[in-house]
């Protein structure tokens, strides 16, 4: 199993998810955009492809 990366972008994604409504269907369009952007940054961080 690969080591788990817990950099600042991944931590921020976890914080964001904690603040969002539990049901995705309850998210506003702005919350969906915010989640998508932060998720992309965390994925890049974990893949070592930060821009």
mmCIF file of N, CA, C and O in Angstrom, residues 4-31:
data_model
loop_
_atom_site.group_PDB
_atom_site.id
_atom_site.type_symbol
_atom_site.label_atom_id
_atom_site.label_comp_id
_atom_site.label_asym_id
_atom_site.label_seq_id
_atom_site.Cartn_x
_atom_site.Cartn_y
_atom_site.Cartn_z
ATOM 1 N N UNK A 4 0.116 7.291 2.650
ATOM 2 C CA UNK A 4 -0.937 8.295 2.522
ATOM 3 C C UNK A 4 -0.325 9.685 2.612
ATOM 4 O O UNK A 4 0.449 9.975 3.526
ATOM 5 N N UNK A 5 -0.654 10.524 1.666
ATOM 6 C CA UNK A 5 -0.146 11.889 1.639
ATOM 7 C C UNK A 5 -1.156 12.784 2.335
ATOM 8 O O UNK A 5 -2.355 12.712 2.076
ATOM 9 N N UNK A 6 -0.666 13.625 3.208
ATOM 10 C CA UNK A 6 -1.554 14.503 3.958
ATOM 11 C C UNK A 6 -1.001 15.919 3.920
ATOM 12 O O UNK A 6 -0.684 16.490 4.955
ATOM 13 N N UNK A 7 -0.877 16.462 2.723
ATOM 14 C CA UNK A 7 -0.370 17.816 2.564
ATOM 15 C C UNK A 7 -1.450 18.851 2.806
ATOM 16 O O UNK A 7 -2.599 18.528 3.122
ATOM 17 N N UNK A 8 -1.115 20.118 2.638
ATOM 18 C CA UNK A 8 -2.057 21.201 2.936
ATOM 19 C C UNK A 8 -3.319 21.184 2.070
ATOM 20 O O UNK A 8 -4.405 21.503 2.560
ATOM 21 N N UNK A 9 -3.199 20.805 0.802
ATOM 22 C CA UNK A 9 -4.380 20.780 -0.060
ATOM 23 C C UNK A 9 -5.332 19.646 0.347
ATOM 24 O O UNK A 9 -6.553 19.810 0.337
ATOM 25 N N UNK A 10 -4.759 18.521 0.727
ATOM 26 C CA UNK A 10 -5.569 17.390 1.168
ATOM 27 C C UNK A 10 -6.242 17.714 2.496
ATOM 28 O O UNK A 10 -7.419 17.413 2.699
ATOM 29 N N UNK A 11 -5.513 18.354 3.396
ATOM 30 C CA UNK A 11 -6.106 18.764 4.677
ATOM 31 C C UNK A 11 -7.246 19.753 4.444
ATOM 32 O O UNK A 11 -8.283 19.675 5.096
ATOM 33 N N UNK A 12 -7.039 20.693 3.526
ATOM 34 C CA UNK A 12 -8.098 21.664 3.231
ATOM 35 C C UNK A 12 -9.325 20.972 2.637
ATOM 36 O O UNK A 12 -10.461 21.337 2.935
ATOM 37 N N UNK A 13 -9.110 19.956 1.803
ATOM 38 C CA UNK A 13 -10.233 19.193 1.251
ATOM 39 C C UNK A 13 -11.012 18.531 2.383
ATOM 40 O O UNK A 13 -12.244 18.580 2.407
ATOM 41 N N UNK A 14 -10.312 17.925 3.321
ATOM 42 C CA UNK A 14 -10.987 17.300 4.460
ATOM 43 C C UNK A 14 -11.780 18.320 5.263
ATOM 44 O O UNK A 14 -12.916 18.051 5.680
ATOM 45 N N UNK A 15 -11.210 19.504 5.484
ATOM 46 C CA UNK A 15 -11.912 20.565 6.208
ATOM 47 C C UNK A 15 -13.149 21.016 5.444
ATOM 48 O O UNK A 15 -14.207 21.250 6.037
ATOM 49 N N UNK A 16 -13.014 21.149 4.135
ATOM 50 C CA UNK A 16 -14.136 21.566 3.304
ATOM 51 C C UNK A 16 -15.274 20.554 3.383
ATOM 52 O O UNK A 16 -16.439 20.915 3.568
ATOM 53 N N UNK A 17 -14.941 19.278 3.258
ATOM 54 C CA UNK A 17 -15.958 18.229 3.306
ATOM 55 C C UNK A 17 -16.679 18.253 4.654
ATOM 56 O O UNK A 17 -17.904 18.069 4.713
ATOM 57 N N UNK A 18 -15.946 18.517 5.723
ATOM 58 C CA UNK A 18 -16.564 18.585 7.051
ATOM 59 C C UNK A 18 -17.593 19.717 7.148
ATOM 60 O O UNK A 18 -18.550 19.618 7.924
ATOM 61 N N UNK A 19 -17.408 20.781 6.363
ATOM 62 C CA UNK A 19 -18.315 21.930 6.416
ATOM 63 C C UNK A 19 -19.501 21.816 5.462
ATOM 64 O O UNK A 19 -20.459 22.570 5.586
ATOM 65 N N UNK A 20 -19.439 20.890 4.509
ATOM 66 C CA UNK A 20 -20.508 20.762 3.518
ATOM 67 C C UNK A 20 -21.685 19.958 4.081
ATOM 68 O O UNK A 20 -21.505 19.132 4.973
ATOM 69 N N UNK A 21 -22.894 20.198 3.533
ATOM 70 C CA UNK A 21 -24.034 19.360 3.921
ATOM 71 C C UNK A 21 -23.723 17.886 3.652
ATOM 72 O O UNK A 21 -22.987 17.556 2.717
ATOM 73 N N UNK A 22 -24.288 17.024 4.466
ATOM 74 C CA UNK A 22 -24.003 15.595 4.348
ATOM 75 C C UNK A 22 -24.432 15.028 2.996
ATOM 76 O O UNK A 22 -23.737 14.202 2.410
ATOM 77 N N UNK A 23 -25.567 15.457 2.503
ATOM 78 C CA UNK A 23 -26.077 14.968 1.219
ATOM 79 C C UNK A 23 -25.598 15.864 0.084
ATOM 80 O O UNK A 23 -25.824 17.079 0.110
ATOM 81 N N UNK A 24 -24.959 15.273 -0.890
ATOM 82 C CA UNK A 24 -24.456 16.036 -2.045
ATOM 83 C C UNK A 24 -25.603 16.772 -2.738
ATOM 84 O O UNK A 24 -25.433 17.889 -3.229
ATOM 85 N N UNK A 25 -26.780 16.181 -2.740
ATOM 86 C CA UNK A 25 -27.935 16.818 -3.392
ATOM 87 C C UNK A 25 -28.316 18.130 -2.715
ATOM 88 O O UNK A 25 -29.020 18.948 -3.312
ATOM 89 N N UNK A 26 -27.839 18.368 -1.498
ATOM 90 C CA UNK A 26 -28.119 19.612 -0.774
ATOM 91 C C UNK A 26 -27.073 20.688 -1.019
ATOM 92 O O UNK A 26 -27.222 21.811 -0.545
ATOM 93 N N UNK A 27 -26.010 20.362 -1.741
ATOM 94 C CA UNK A 27 -24.965 21.340 -2.004
ATOM 95 C C UNK A 27 -25.447 22.380 -3.006
ATOM 96 O O UNK A 27 -26.155 22.074 -3.961
ATOM 97 N N UNK A 28 -25.020 23.617 -2.800
ATOM 98 C CA UNK A 28 -25.313 24.678 -3.760
ATOM 99 C C UNK A 28 -24.342 24.555 -4.936
ATOM 100 O O UNK A 28 -23.293 23.891 -4.817
ATOM 101 N N UNK A 29 -24.641 25.204 -6.053
ATOM 102 C CA UNK A 29 -23.682 25.190 -7.169
ATOM 103 C C UNK A 29 -22.299 25.729 -6.756
ATOM 104 O O UNK A 29 -21.272 25.215 -7.192
ATOM 105 N N UNK A 30 -22.286 26.732 -5.888
ATOM 106 C CA UNK A 30 -21.011 27.285 -5.428
ATOM 107 C C UNK A 30 -20.245 26.260 -4.596
ATOM 108 O O UNK A 30 -19.020 26.148 -4.702
ATOM 109 N N UNK A 31 -20.951 25.514 -3.757
ATOM 110 C CA UNK A 31 -20.299 24.482 -2.954
ATOM 111 C C UNK A 31 -19.752 23.369 -3.843
ATOM 112 O O UNK A 31 -18.664 22.851 -3.592
#
